[in-house]
């Protein structure tokens, strides 16, 4: 677990919080496991760490002294990743997980006891939704899922008593926007802990802690890593709840692997470059798609036509790299269109350097029946498009030839 102390102790950065996020993405954390003058954090593949002095070993084991014992608990490369993520969210502490879902499940485990009540939105990530619908009720935790954009209903549900308010914004796949400041204020009144999944936005575009959330988590597999070559998750927030989640994780065993941490660290160095590019390309494509006759509707928070645009304008500094659009002609048109694309992997996931595309019917919402998808406001002709860092005009041309073919 990184509590930010290494920033002062090891990296030679001292306390200079005024740096920009691009500089933070490059420099933060790398010095926490500096070795032999290496300018890149070494990959500590070792599972176990030796201590010849028994008193020192004990001090490390009891947490009185910095050091490592066993990589399920802590690992130097993993700690460097935690420190970079912590600095990007400007949080007091951070801890990591093997995947984004491990971040979600271990965080919820650390916060909830039988008899507690969770309020959340219907459009949370598919795996998170399974935890709400399948796992938590079996543990005697009550879950109330509200219409994602009905803020009055969410406030009413929070007002009825709530231990954890769990939010996501923008959401999958129609990029609905949730007012994080407004709902965090409602949660504060009833003493609930507010957890925000900031995966879609990234710390560059949205700062949930500044908007009133208590904890912010990421699937680092997506934009943070940015290359679709490492799974990981991270939780950032105040020291005490982060330590509690770390404790659940070290016992449950969902530790991030040092090799993955190393790839995530490398990816994060270019976070600002990638996110700025993806913000710009996504907005450009969304505007372009809006003008096409083959497209029934475009969902992107940066478009004034989007239902959540006003809130997004207030709480986001960029609108992100994911958009979705509905083709006239439903699933048949989707099938033809997807087959024509040359510059997009027809694959799950998002936030990569290469463009990823897919219909929710086979990716994020595959568990739902066609009727359930319709009920959730997901048209059968919908396509989720996660823009990569390719030249924007090439992506426009690729979409154009795809649309013309259907
Ligand atoms: C992908 C994703 C997750 C889960 O992350 P994994 O790394 O795949 O376990 C959680 N939340 C959101 C918003 C995601 O996009």
Short mmCIF file of C-alpha atoms and ligand atoms in Angstrom, two decimals:
data_model
loop_
_atom_site.label_atom_id
_atom_site.label_comp_id
_atom_site.label_asym_id
_atom_site.label_seq_id
_atom_site.Cartn_x
_atom_site.Cartn_y
_atom_site.Cartn_z
CA UNK A 1 0.00 0.00 0.00
CA UNK A 2 1.31 3.42 -0.88
CA UNK A 3 0.47 6.18 1.57
CA UNK A 4 2.49 8.80 -0.24
CA UNK A 5 5.33 8.76 2.29
CA UNK A 6 7.72 7.31 -0.29
CA UNK A 7 7.19 10.40 -2.32
CA UNK A 8 9.09 12.23 0.34
CA UNK A 9 11.35 9.36 1.34
CA UNK A 10 12.50 7.82 -1.89
CA UNK A 11 11.77 9.61 -5.09
CA UNK A 12 13.51 12.90 -4.39
CA UNK A 13 10.39 14.75 -5.43
CA UNK A 14 9.82 16.40 -2.06
CA UNK A 15 6.50 18.19 -1.63
CA UNK A 16 5.81 19.93 -4.87
CA UNK A 17 2.14 19.23 -5.53
CA UNK A 18 1.89 22.08 -8.02
CA UNK A 19 3.14 19.95 -10.92
CA UNK A 20 0.91 19.27 -13.85
CA UNK A 21 -0.65 15.86 -14.48
CA UNK A 22 1.61 15.18 -17.47
CA UNK A 23 4.70 15.61 -15.30
CA UNK A 24 3.13 13.55 -12.52
CA UNK A 25 2.32 10.75 -14.97
CA UNK A 26 5.96 10.60 -16.04
CA UNK A 27 7.75 11.04 -12.71
CA UNK A 28 5.58 10.03 -9.75
CA UNK A 29 6.35 6.71 -8.13
CA UNK A 30 9.32 5.73 -10.26
CA UNK A 31 11.77 6.59 -7.50
CA UNK A 32 10.07 4.44 -4.86
CA UNK A 33 12.04 1.34 -5.87
CA UNK A 34 15.10 2.98 -7.46
CA UNK A 35 17.97 0.53 -7.72
CA UNK A 36 21.50 0.72 -9.20
CA UNK A 37 20.64 4.05 -10.80
CA UNK A 38 17.96 2.51 -13.02
CA UNK A 39 15.82 5.27 -14.53
CA UNK A 40 12.89 2.90 -14.98
CA UNK A 41 11.40 1.00 -12.01
CA UNK A 42 12.95 -2.50 -11.94
CA UNK A 43 10.60 -5.48 -12.10
CA UNK A 44 10.90 -7.32 -8.81
CA UNK A 45 9.75 -10.79 -9.84
CA UNK A 46 10.77 -12.23 -6.49
CA UNK A 47 7.97 -13.50 -4.31
CA UNK A 48 9.87 -13.33 -1.04
CA UNK A 49 12.24 -10.79 0.56
CA UNK A 50 15.05 -11.75 2.94
CA UNK A 51 15.81 -10.17 6.30
CA UNK A 52 18.97 -11.39 8.05
CA UNK A 53 18.27 -9.30 11.12
CA UNK A 54 15.38 -10.88 13.04
CA UNK A 55 14.41 -7.65 14.79
CA UNK A 56 14.25 -5.80 11.49
CA UNK A 57 12.21 -8.63 9.93
CA UNK A 58 9.74 -8.39 12.75
CA UNK A 59 9.53 -4.61 12.49
CA UNK A 60 8.70 -4.92 8.78
CA UNK A 61 6.19 -7.72 9.43
CA UNK A 62 4.43 -5.60 12.04
CA UNK A 63 4.41 -2.57 9.77
CA UNK A 64 6.66 -0.49 12.00
CA UNK A 65 9.33 -0.28 9.35
CA UNK A 66 9.23 0.09 5.57
CA UNK A 67 10.13 -3.03 3.65
CA UNK A 68 8.76 -6.14 2.02
CA UNK A 69 8.11 -9.69 3.20
CA UNK A 70 6.03 -11.47 0.56
CA UNK A 71 4.64 -10.23 -2.74
CA UNK A 72 1.01 -11.13 -1.99
CA UNK A 73 1.23 -8.36 0.61
CA UNK A 74 3.59 -5.81 -0.92
CA UNK A 75 6.13 -5.68 -3.74
CA UNK A 76 8.45 -2.79 -4.72
CA UNK A 77 7.34 -2.58 -8.38
CA UNK A 78 3.70 -2.79 -7.37
CA UNK A 79 4.29 -0.03 -4.83
CA UNK A 80 5.70 2.20 -7.56
CA UNK A 81 2.48 1.67 -9.55
CA UNK A 82 0.36 2.51 -6.49
CA UNK A 83 2.34 5.69 -5.93
CA UNK A 84 1.91 6.86 -9.54
CA UNK A 85 -1.84 6.22 -9.37
CA UNK A 86 -2.09 7.92 -5.97
CA UNK A 87 -0.30 11.00 -7.26
CA UNK A 88 -2.53 11.17 -10.38
CA UNK A 89 -5.69 11.18 -8.24
CA UNK A 90 -3.92 13.45 -5.71
CA UNK A 91 -5.13 11.14 -2.91
CA UNK A 92 -3.52 10.54 0.48
CA UNK A 93 -3.11 6.79 -0.19
CA UNK A 94 -3.57 4.06 -2.79
CA UNK A 95 -3.59 0.28 -3.00
CA UNK A 96 -3.61 -2.04 -6.00
CA UNK A 97 -5.38 -5.20 -7.15
CA UNK A 98 -4.94 -7.92 -9.74
CA UNK A 99 -7.84 -6.56 -11.84
CA UNK A 100 -10.40 -3.78 -11.85
CA UNK A 101 -13.05 -6.21 -10.63
CA UNK A 102 -10.79 -7.17 -7.71
CA UNK A 103 -10.62 -3.46 -6.85
CA UNK A 104 -14.43 -3.26 -6.92
CA UNK A 105 -15.08 -6.49 -4.98
CA UNK A 106 -12.36 -6.06 -2.34
CA UNK A 107 -13.32 -2.43 -1.75
CA UNK A 108 -16.97 -3.37 -1.27
CA UNK A 109 -15.97 -6.26 1.04
CA UNK A 110 -13.93 -3.88 3.17
CA UNK A 111 -16.81 -1.41 3.52
CA UNK A 112 -19.86 -3.65 3.98
CA UNK A 113 -21.28 -5.91 6.69
CA UNK A 114 -24.50 -7.95 6.75
CA UNK A 115 -27.51 -5.67 7.17
CA UNK A 116 -25.89 -2.76 5.32
CA UNK A 117 -27.45 -0.98 2.39
CA UNK A 118 -25.89 0.07 -0.92
CA UNK A 119 -27.36 2.59 -3.33
CA UNK A 120 -26.08 2.60 -6.90
CA UNK A 121 -27.06 3.11 -10.52
CA UNK A 122 -28.52 0.57 -12.97
CA UNK A 123 -25.81 1.26 -15.58
CA UNK A 124 -22.78 0.27 -13.56
CA UNK A 125 -20.14 -1.94 -15.21
CA UNK A 126 -21.44 -5.45 -15.99
CA UNK A 127 -19.27 -7.24 -13.43
CA UNK A 128 -20.11 -4.71 -10.74
CA UNK A 129 -23.78 -5.16 -11.54
CA UNK A 130 -23.39 -8.93 -10.97
CA UNK A 131 -21.93 -8.22 -7.52
CA UNK A 132 -24.96 -6.04 -6.76
CA UNK A 133 -27.55 -8.47 -8.14
CA UNK A 134 -26.02 -11.85 -7.24
CA UNK A 135 -23.40 -11.64 -4.51
CA UNK A 136 -24.38 -8.87 -2.09
CA UNK A 137 -27.99 -10.03 -1.52
CA UNK A 138 -26.61 -13.47 -0.59
CA UNK A 139 -24.47 -11.74 2.04
CA UNK A 140 -27.53 -9.99 3.45
CA UNK A 141 -26.56 -6.62 1.99
CA UNK A 142 -29.49 -4.71 0.54
CA UNK A 143 -28.86 -3.08 -2.83
CA UNK A 144 -31.04 -0.44 -4.42
CA UNK A 145 -30.24 0.30 -8.05
CA UNK A 146 -31.77 3.53 -9.37
CA UNK A 147 -32.28 4.88 -12.86
CA UNK A 148 -28.80 6.25 -13.63
CA UNK A 149 -29.91 9.75 -14.63
CA UNK A 150 -32.78 10.16 -12.12
CA UNK A 151 -30.97 12.24 -9.52
CA UNK A 152 -34.13 12.85 -7.47
CA UNK A 153 -34.72 9.09 -7.19
CA UNK A 154 -31.08 8.57 -6.19
CA UNK A 155 -31.33 11.27 -3.53
CA UNK A 156 -34.53 9.72 -2.20
CA UNK A 157 -32.90 6.27 -2.05
CA UNK A 158 -29.87 7.73 -0.25
CA UNK A 159 -32.18 9.54 2.16
CA UNK A 160 -33.82 6.26 3.16
CA UNK A 161 -30.49 5.23 4.68
CA UNK A 162 -27.34 4.20 2.92
CA UNK A 163 -23.95 2.85 3.98
CA UNK A 164 -22.24 2.92 0.59
CA UNK A 165 -23.14 5.06 -2.41
CA UNK A 166 -21.45 3.49 -5.44
CA UNK A 167 -21.27 5.60 -8.60
CA UNK A 168 -19.84 5.50 -12.08
CA UNK A 169 -19.72 8.31 -14.65
CA UNK A 170 -19.76 8.29 -17.61
CA UNK A 171 -21.38 4.86 -17.83
CA UNK A 172 -21.28 1.97 -20.23
CA UNK A 173 -22.42 1.96 -23.07
CA UNK A 174 -24.52 5.11 -23.58
CA UNK A 175 -22.17 7.38 -21.58
CA UNK A 176 -24.79 8.53 -19.09
CA UNK A 177 -23.49 11.22 -16.75
CA UNK A 178 -24.05 11.18 -12.99
CA UNK A 179 -23.73 14.39 -10.93
CA UNK A 180 -20.99 13.32 -8.53
CA UNK A 181 -20.95 16.50 -6.41
CA UNK A 182 -24.72 16.57 -5.93
CA UNK A 183 -24.99 12.91 -4.93
CA UNK A 184 -21.86 12.99 -2.76
CA UNK A 185 -23.45 15.85 -0.80
CA UNK A 186 -26.62 13.78 -0.29
CA UNK A 187 -24.54 10.81 0.87
CA UNK A 188 -22.60 12.98 3.30
CA UNK A 189 -25.87 13.93 5.05
CA UNK A 190 -26.56 10.28 5.92
CA UNK A 191 -22.93 9.38 6.66
CA UNK A 192 -22.53 7.07 3.65
CA UNK A 193 -19.17 6.31 2.04
CA UNK A 194 -19.06 7.41 -1.60
CA UNK A 195 -17.10 5.19 -4.02
CA UNK A 196 -16.64 6.29 -7.64
CA UNK A 197 -15.42 4.08 -10.49
CA UNK A 198 -13.43 6.62 -12.54
CA UNK A 199 -12.28 4.17 -15.24
CA UNK A 200 -14.06 5.78 -18.20
CA UNK A 201 -13.05 9.34 -17.30
CA UNK A 202 -9.44 8.84 -16.10
CA UNK A 203 -7.86 11.14 -13.47
CA UNK A 204 -7.03 13.56 -16.28
CA UNK A 205 -10.67 14.27 -17.13
CA UNK A 206 -12.44 13.92 -13.79
CA UNK A 207 -11.42 14.22 -10.13
CA UNK A 208 -14.08 12.51 -7.97
CA UNK A 209 -12.26 13.23 -4.70
CA UNK A 210 -12.45 16.96 -5.41
CA UNK A 211 -16.17 16.57 -6.17
CA UNK A 212 -16.84 15.07 -2.73
CA UNK A 213 -16.31 11.32 -3.17
CA UNK A 214 -14.48 9.39 -0.43
CA UNK A 215 -12.84 6.75 -2.60
CA UNK A 216 -12.03 6.48 -6.29
CA UNK A 217 -11.15 3.28 -8.12
CA UNK A 218 -10.00 2.29 -11.59
CA UNK A 219 -9.72 -0.68 -13.82
CA UNK A 220 -6.08 0.09 -14.68
CA UNK A 221 -6.52 -2.41 -17.51
CA UNK A 222 -8.18 0.36 -19.52
CA UNK A 223 -6.86 3.92 -19.93
CA UNK A 224 -4.26 3.90 -17.13
CA UNK A 225 -2.28 1.04 -18.69
CA UNK A 226 -3.54 2.04 -22.12
CA UNK A 227 -2.10 -0.79 -24.19
CA UNK A 228 -4.38 -3.79 -23.48
CA UNK A 229 -1.37 -5.76 -22.25
CA UNK A 230 -1.86 -5.82 -18.47
CA UNK A 231 -4.74 -6.37 -16.06
CA UNK A 232 -4.86 -4.32 -12.88
CA UNK A 233 -6.94 -2.26 -10.49
CA UNK A 234 -6.32 0.54 -8.02
CA UNK A 235 -8.15 2.25 -5.16
CA UNK A 236 -7.25 5.80 -4.03
CA UNK A 237 -8.45 7.75 -1.01
CA UNK A 238 -7.80 8.49 2.67
CA UNK A 239 -5.35 6.23 4.50
CA UNK A 240 -7.76 4.37 6.76
CA UNK A 241 -10.28 3.00 4.23
CA UNK A 242 -7.47 2.31 1.75
CA UNK A 243 -5.63 0.32 4.43
CA UNK A 244 -8.82 -1.63 5.15
CA UNK A 245 -9.21 -2.53 1.48
CA UNK A 246 -5.51 -3.44 1.31
CA UNK A 247 -6.02 -5.78 4.24
CA UNK A 248 -8.95 -7.56 2.54
CA UNK A 249 -6.91 -7.86 -0.64
CA UNK A 250 -3.75 -9.20 1.03
CA UNK A 251 -5.82 -11.94 2.69
CA UNK A 252 -8.15 -12.65 -0.23
CA UNK A 253 -5.07 -12.73 -2.42
CA UNK A 254 -5.98 -10.53 -5.39
CA UNK A 255 -2.47 -9.03 -5.59
CA UNK A 256 -1.19 -7.21 -8.66
CA UNK A 257 1.71 -9.02 -10.31
CA UNK A 258 5.03 -7.13 -10.63
CA UNK A 259 5.24 -7.77 -14.39
CA UNK A 260 1.79 -6.25 -14.89
CA UNK A 261 2.68 -3.36 -12.57
CA UNK A 262 5.73 -2.65 -14.72
CA UNK A 263 3.70 -2.57 -17.95
CA UNK A 264 1.06 -0.38 -16.29
CA UNK A 265 3.80 2.01 -15.08
CA UNK A 266 5.17 2.34 -18.60
CA UNK A 267 1.71 2.91 -20.02
CA UNK A 268 0.88 5.55 -17.44
CA UNK A 269 3.85 7.69 -18.45
CA UNK A 270 2.00 8.61 -21.65
CA UNK A 271 -1.43 8.95 -20.01
CA UNK A 272 -1.75 12.66 -20.67
CA UNK A 273 -0.64 12.40 -24.31
CA UNK A 274 -3.04 9.54 -24.96
CA UNK A 275 -6.02 11.00 -23.12
CA UNK A 276 -5.72 14.43 -24.74
CA UNK A 277 -5.52 12.80 -28.15
CA UNK A 278 -8.43 10.46 -27.42
CA UNK A 279 -10.58 13.30 -26.02
CA UNK A 280 -10.01 15.28 -29.19
CA UNK A 281 -10.57 12.40 -31.60
CA UNK A 282 -13.71 11.17 -29.82
CA UNK A 283 -15.30 14.64 -29.93
CA UNK A 284 -14.43 15.01 -33.58
CA UNK A 285 -15.85 11.58 -34.48
CA UNK A 286 -18.99 12.17 -32.38
CA UNK A 287 -19.71 15.43 -34.23
CA UNK A 288 -19.02 13.82 -37.57
CA UNK A 289 -21.24 10.81 -36.85
CA UNK A 290 -24.09 13.12 -35.78
CA UNK A 291 -24.22 14.47 -39.32
CA UNK A 292 -24.49 11.07 -41.01
CA UNK A 293 -27.85 9.79 -42.29
CA UNK A 294 -26.95 6.14 -41.47
CA UNK A 295 -26.64 7.05 -37.77
CA UNK A 296 -29.80 7.29 -35.66
CA UNK A 297 -28.18 8.66 -32.50
CA UNK A 298 -24.73 9.43 -31.11
CA UNK A 299 -23.96 9.15 -27.40
CA UNK A 300 -21.01 11.26 -26.22
CA UNK A 301 -20.98 13.57 -23.17
CA UNK A 302 -19.13 16.24 -25.16
CA UNK A 303 -22.07 16.74 -27.55
CA UNK A 304 -24.56 19.45 -26.54
CA UNK A 305 -27.29 17.03 -27.71
CA UNK A 306 -26.27 14.52 -25.01
CA UNK A 307 -28.60 14.37 -22.00
CA UNK A 308 -25.73 14.60 -19.54
CA UNK A 309 -23.78 17.34 -21.32
CA UNK A 310 -24.49 20.13 -18.80
CA UNK A 311 -23.33 18.03 -15.83
CA UNK A 312 -20.34 16.73 -17.80
CA UNK A 313 -19.32 20.29 -18.65
CA UNK A 314 -19.24 21.10 -14.94
CA UNK A 315 -17.48 18.02 -13.62
CA UNK A 316 -15.18 16.92 -16.45
CA UNK A 317 -12.23 18.70 -18.04
CA UNK A 318 -12.37 16.42 -21.10
CA UNK A 319 -15.10 14.04 -22.24
CA UNK A 320 -13.10 10.86 -22.67
CA UNK A 321 -12.22 8.44 -25.43
CA UNK A 322 -15.37 6.31 -25.56
CA UNK A 323 -18.50 7.03 -27.59
CA UNK A 324 -21.37 4.95 -28.85
CA UNK A 325 -23.77 5.32 -31.74
CA UNK A 326 -26.89 3.65 -33.02
CA UNK A 327 -27.12 2.60 -36.64
CA UNK A 328 -30.37 2.80 -38.56
CA UNK A 329 -31.12 -0.81 -39.45
CA UNK A 330 -30.45 -2.53 -36.12
CA UNK A 331 -28.33 -5.63 -35.64
CA UNK A 332 -28.18 -6.43 -39.39
CA UNK A 333 -26.59 -3.06 -40.13
CA UNK A 334 -24.20 -3.52 -37.19
CA UNK A 335 -23.06 -6.86 -38.57
CA UNK A 336 -22.30 -5.40 -42.01
CA UNK A 337 -20.69 -2.24 -40.68
CA UNK A 338 -18.37 -3.95 -38.20
CA UNK A 339 -17.14 -6.35 -40.88
CA UNK A 340 -16.03 -3.39 -43.02
CA UNK A 341 -13.90 -1.59 -40.41
CA UNK A 342 -10.16 -1.80 -41.03
CA UNK A 343 -8.83 0.31 -38.16
CA UNK A 344 -10.61 -1.20 -35.16
CA UNK A 345 -10.27 -4.47 -33.31
CA UNK A 346 -13.66 -6.10 -32.92
CA UNK A 347 -12.94 -6.78 -29.28
CA UNK A 348 -14.05 -6.13 -25.72
CA UNK A 349 -12.40 -3.57 -23.42
CA UNK A 350 -11.59 0.12 -23.97
CA UNK A 351 -8.96 2.77 -23.40
CA UNK A 352 -6.25 1.23 -25.56
CA UNK A 353 -3.85 2.84 -28.05
CA UNK A 354 -5.70 0.95 -30.78
CA UNK A 355 -9.36 1.54 -31.54
CA UNK A 356 -11.67 -1.12 -30.10
CA UNK A 357 -15.22 -1.60 -31.30
CA UNK A 358 -18.13 -3.86 -30.45
CA UNK A 359 -21.87 -4.04 -29.91
CA UNK A 360 -22.99 -4.11 -26.24
CA UNK A 361 -25.00 -7.19 -27.19
CA UNK A 362 -21.76 -9.19 -27.40
CA UNK A 363 -19.53 -7.27 -24.97
CA UNK A 364 -20.65 -5.30 -21.92
CA UNK A 365 -24.27 -6.52 -21.86
CA UNK A 366 -23.96 -10.04 -23.22
CA UNK A 367 -25.69 -11.46 -20.12
CA UNK A 368 -28.90 -9.60 -20.86
CA UNK A 369 -31.68 -10.76 -23.16
CA UNK A 370 -32.76 -8.53 -26.05
CA UNK A 371 -35.79 -7.42 -23.99
CA UNK A 372 -33.61 -6.58 -20.98
CA UNK A 373 -31.26 -4.56 -23.18
CA UNK A 374 -34.20 -2.65 -24.62
CA UNK A 375 -35.48 -2.00 -21.10
CA UNK A 376 -32.03 -0.70 -20.11
CA UNK A 377 -32.19 1.74 -23.04
CA UNK A 378 -29.56 -0.10 -25.10
CA UNK A 379 -30.73 -0.22 -28.74
CA UNK A 380 -29.90 -3.41 -30.68
CA UNK A 381 -28.18 -1.27 -33.32
CA UNK A 382 -25.77 0.28 -30.81
CA UNK A 383 -22.01 0.22 -31.32
CA UNK A 384 -19.48 1.12 -28.65
CA UNK A 385 -16.36 2.73 -30.09
CA UNK A 386 -13.27 3.30 -27.94
CA UNK A 387 -10.97 5.55 -29.93
CA UNK A 388 -7.27 4.80 -30.04
CA UNK A 389 -4.42 7.18 -30.77
CA UNK A 390 -4.50 6.67 -34.56
CA UNK A 391 -4.63 9.73 -36.84
CA UNK A 392 -8.17 11.10 -36.45
CA UNK A 393 -8.66 11.58 -40.20
CA UNK A 394 -7.86 7.89 -40.76
CA UNK A 395 -10.54 6.89 -38.27
CA UNK A 396 -13.05 9.22 -39.97
CA UNK A 397 -12.21 7.65 -43.32
CA UNK A 398 -12.57 4.16 -41.88
CA UNK A 399 -15.98 4.95 -40.37
CA UNK A 400 -17.05 6.58 -43.63
CA UNK A 401 -16.25 3.57 -45.80
CA UNK A 402 -17.95 1.33 -43.21
CA UNK A 403 -21.13 3.42 -43.23
CA UNK A 404 -21.20 3.62 -47.01
CA UNK A 405 -21.06 -0.16 -47.24
CA UNK A 406 -24.28 -0.67 -45.25
C1 LIG B 1 -13.31 -2.97 -17.28
C2 LIG B 1 -14.00 -2.27 -16.18
C3 LIG B 1 -14.00 -2.80 -14.89
C4 LIG B 1 -13.37 -4.13 -14.55
O1 LIG B 1 -12.00 -4.12 -14.78
P1 LIG B 1 -11.14 -5.47 -15.10
O2 LIG B 1 -9.74 -4.96 -15.08
O3 LIG B 1 -11.60 -5.99 -16.42
O4 LIG B 1 -11.44 -6.43 -14.00
C5 LIG B 1 -14.63 -2.08 -13.89
N1 LIG B 1 -15.24 -0.89 -14.17
C6 LIG B 1 -15.27 -0.37 -15.40
C7 LIG B 1 -15.96 0.93 -15.63
C8 LIG B 1 -14.65 -1.03 -16.46
O5 LIG B 1 -14.68 -0.50 -17.69
#
